[in-house]
Coordinates of C-alpha atoms in Angstrom, one line a residue:
M847 CA 148.1 278.8 47.4
L848 CA 144.7 277.2 47.0
F849 CA 142.6 278.3 44.0
D850 CA 139.0 277.6 43.3
M851 CA 138.2 277.2 39.6
D852 CA 134.6 278.1 38.5
G853 CA 134.0 281.8 38.9
T854 CA 137.4 282.4 40.4
L855 CA 140.1 281.6 37.8
V856 CA 137.7 281.3 34.9
D857 CA 134.3 282.9 34.2
S858 CA 132.6 279.5 33.7
E859 CA 129.4 280.2 35.7
K860 CA 127.8 281.6 32.5
L861 CA 128.5 278.3 30.8
W862 CA 126.8 276.4 33.7
D863 CA 123.9 278.8 33.3
I864 CA 123.4 277.7 29.7
A865 CA 123.5 274.0 30.6
L866 CA 121.3 274.2 33.6
H867 CA 118.6 276.3 32.0
E868 CA 118.7 274.0 28.9
L869 CA 118.1 270.9 31.2
A870 CA 115.2 272.7 32.9
V871 CA 113.6 273.3 29.5
E872 CA 114.3 269.6 28.6
Y873 CA 112.3 268.6 31.7
G874 CA 109.5 271.0 30.7
G875 CA 110.2 273.6 33.2
K876 CA 112.1 276.8 34.0
L877 CA 114.9 277.2 36.5
S878 CA 114.4 280.1 38.9
E879 CA 117.1 282.7 39.4
R880 CA 117.0 282.2 43.1
T881 CA 117.7 278.4 42.8
R882 CA 120.4 279.0 40.1
L883 CA 122.3 281.4 42.5
A884 CA 122.0 278.9 45.3
M885 CA 123.8 276.4 43.2
V886 CA 126.9 278.5 42.7
G887 CA 129.9 276.7 44.4
S888 CA 127.8 273.6 45.2
S889 CA 128.6 270.1 44.3
M890 CA 126.9 268.5 41.3
A891 CA 124.7 266.2 43.5
A892 CA 123.5 269.2 45.5
S893 CA 122.8 271.3 42.4
M894 CA 120.8 268.5 40.8
A895 CA 118.7 268.1 44.0
M896 CA 118.0 271.8 43.9
L897 CA 117.1 271.8 40.3
H898 CA 114.7 268.9 40.7
A899 CA 113.0 270.5 43.7
D900 CA 112.8 273.8 41.9
L901 CA 111.0 272.2 39.0
G902 CA 108.7 270.2 41.3
Q903 CA 110.2 266.9 40.0
P904 CA 112.0 265.5 43.1
W905 CA 111.6 262.0 41.7
R906 CA 114.1 262.5 39.0
D907 CA 117.4 260.6 39.1
P908 CA 120.2 263.0 40.0
E909 CA 122.8 260.8 38.3
V910 CA 120.9 261.0 35.0
S911 CA 120.6 264.7 35.3
A912 CA 124.3 265.1 36.2
A913 CA 125.3 263.0 33.2
W914 CA 123.2 265.3 30.9
I915 CA 124.8 268.4 32.4
N916 CA 128.3 267.0 32.1
D917 CA 127.9 266.0 28.5
R918 CA 126.6 269.5 27.7
I919 CA 129.2 271.4 29.7
V920 CA 132.1 269.5 28.2
G921 CA 131.4 271.1 24.8
L922 CA 130.9 274.5 26.3
F923 CA 134.2 274.2 28.2
R924 CA 136.1 273.3 25.1
T925 CA 135.0 276.5 23.2
G926 CA 133.9 279.1 25.7
L927 CA 136.2 279.1 28.8
R928 CA 137.6 282.5 29.6
W929 CA 139.9 283.8 32.4
R930 CA 138.6 286.2 35.0
P931 CA 140.4 289.5 35.1
G932 CA 143.9 289.3 36.7
A933 CA 143.6 285.5 37.3
S934 CA 146.2 284.4 34.7
D935 CA 148.7 287.0 35.8
L936 CA 148.4 286.1 39.5
L937 CA 148.7 282.4 38.8
R938 CA 151.9 283.0 36.8
A939 CA 153.3 285.2 39.6
V940 CA 152.5 282.5 42.2
R941 CA 154.2 279.8 40.1
A942 CA 157.2 282.0 39.3
A943 CA 157.7 282.5 43.0
G944 CA 157.8 278.7 43.5
L945 CA 154.8 278.6 45.9
P946 CA 153.0 275.3 46.3
T947 CA 149.7 275.6 44.5
A948 CA 146.5 273.6 44.4
L949 CA 143.3 273.7 42.3
V950 CA 140.4 273.0 44.6
T951 CA 137.1 272.7 42.7
S952 CA 133.6 271.4 43.0
S953 CA 133.7 270.3 39.4
G954 CA 134.3 266.7 38.5
R955 CA 137.5 265.4 37.1
R956 CA 136.2 265.0 33.5
L957 CA 135.5 268.7 33.3
V958 CA 138.6 269.8 35.2
E959 CA 140.8 267.9 32.7
I960 CA 139.3 270.0 29.9
A961 CA 139.6 273.2 31.9
L962 CA 143.3 272.4 32.5
D963 CA 143.9 272.9 28.8
T964 CA 143.2 276.5 29.5
L965 CA 144.5 276.8 33.0
G966 CA 147.7 274.9 32.4
R967 CA 148.5 271.6 34.1
D968 CA 151.9 272.7 35.1
N969 CA 150.4 275.6 37.1
F970 CA 149.2 273.2 39.9
D971 CA 151.1 270.8 42.1
V972 CA 147.8 269.3 43.3
V973 CA 144.3 269.1 41.8
V974 CA 141.3 268.3 44.1
C975 CA 138.0 267.6 42.3
G976 CA 134.5 267.6 43.6
D977 CA 134.0 263.9 42.7
E978 CA 137.2 262.9 44.4
V979 CA 136.3 263.8 48.0
V980 CA 133.8 262.3 50.4
A981 CA 132.3 265.7 51.5
A982 CA 132.2 268.5 49.0
K983 CA 132.2 272.3 49.7
P984 CA 131.0 273.9 52.0
H985 CA 132.6 271.0 54.0
P986 CA 136.3 271.8 54.8
E987 CA 137.5 268.4 53.4
P988 CA 138.4 269.7 49.9
Y989 CA 140.7 272.4 51.3
L990 CA 142.1 270.2 54.0
T991 CA 142.9 267.6 51.4
A992 CA 144.7 270.0 49.2
A993 CA 146.8 271.4 52.0
R994 CA 147.7 267.8 53.2
L995 CA 148.7 266.8 49.6
L996 CA 150.8 270.0 49.3
G997 CA 152.5 269.3 52.6
V998 CA 151.6 272.8 53.9
P999 CA 149.8 273.6 57.1
I1000 CA 146.3 274.9 56.3
D1001 CA 146.8 278.0 58.4
R1002 CA 149.8 278.9 56.1
C1003 CA 147.5 278.7 53.1
V1004 CA 145.6 281.4 51.2
A1005 CA 142.4 280.2 49.5
I1006 CA 140.9 282.3 46.7
E1007 CA 137.2 281.8 46.2
D1008 CA 134.2 283.5 44.6
S1009 CA 131.1 282.0 46.3
P1010 CA 129.7 281.8 49.8
T1011 CA 129.9 278.0 49.6
G1012 CA 133.6 278.0 48.7
V1013 CA 134.4 280.7 51.2
A1014 CA 132.6 278.6 54.0
S1015 CA 134.7 275.6 53.0
A1016 CA 138.0 277.4 53.1
L1017 CA 137.2 279.2 56.4
A1018 CA 136.1 276.0 58.1
A1019 CA 139.4 274.4 57.0
G1020 CA 141.4 277.2 58.6
A1021 CA 142.8 279.0 55.5
A1022 CA 143.1 282.7 55.0
V1023 CA 140.5 283.6 52.4
L1024 CA 140.5 286.1 49.6
A1025 CA 137.1 286.4 48.0
V1026 CA 136.4 287.8 44.5
P1027 CA 132.6 287.5 44.2
L1028 CA 131.2 287.1 40.7
E1029 CA 127.6 285.8 40.7
V1030 CA 126.7 285.9 44.4
P1031 CA 127.7 288.4 47.1
V1032 CA 130.0 287.2 49.8
E1033 CA 129.4 288.2 53.4
V1034 CA 132.2 290.1 55.2
V1035 CA 133.3 288.1 58.2
D1036 CA 136.5 287.6 60.1
G1037 CA 139.1 285.8 58.0
V1038 CA 137.6 286.9 54.6
H1039 CA 139.1 289.7 52.5
L1040 CA 137.1 291.0 49.6
R1041 CA 138.3 292.2 46.3
E1042 CA 136.3 293.1 43.2
S1043 CA 138.8 291.2 41.0
L1044 CA 142.3 289.7 41.0
T1045 CA 143.6 292.5 38.8
A1046 CA 145.4 294.4 41.6
V1047 CA 146.3 291.3 43.7
D1048 CA 150.0 290.4 43.8
L1049 CA 152.3 288.4 46.0
A1050 CA 152.5 291.2 48.6
V1051 CA 148.8 291.2 48.9
L1052 CA 148.7 287.5 49.5
A1053 CA 151.5 287.6 52.0
A1054 CA 149.7 290.3 54.0
L1055 CA 146.8 287.9 54.4
L1056 CA 149.0 285.5 56.3
H1057 CA 150.9 288.3 58.1
P1058 CA 148.3 291.0 59.0
P1059 CA 149.7 294.2 60.4
A1060 CA 149.9 294.3 64.2
A1061 CA 147.3 296.4 66.0
P1062 CA 148.6 299.7 67.4
P1063 CA 149.2 299.7 71.2
A1064 CA 146.3 300.8 73.3
G1065 CA 146.4 304.4 74.6

């Protein structure tokens, strides 16, 4: 099992909203809703480039902006991180069944370590962070890395995601994908299964994604 973090297991996108909008104000501007939605699921570097372009300040140093965001979001993560509906129960069921499990996130290690206080470090055999891969989502590298570290073929893995960026990464890697959109709609394409939340998702649902029912015979 391969779990995304932000927007999938925890409703942290609202915390990112706070930090991003505050930084825009710090820079004397206002972040547009269109650009904010485009950031969902993206790496920090990509998000900072989008923010600077949106504000008409492409000359700003993305590392300086990223450091500002990280410092702000650390405090928000410590006090305001909340599970998405059904996520905690599903994660416990997956672990109780002994399934190899990875957290695959675009967030950096510093933030992930704080989030793991809520998520539970023992719930994951492997953690792949956005600042520990060469190519971030939507590139397939994060999910391919997680499957390799778990020792499980990627086509035997189910990835659970909330954003188009994350879904694209998991699909390109070759995983079956369960999408639970939060902030941004996810397009229905082959290999992607949509649910409104994880509340009614159980091990049988996950198994069915890897073993879809056979098509009835023609005629």
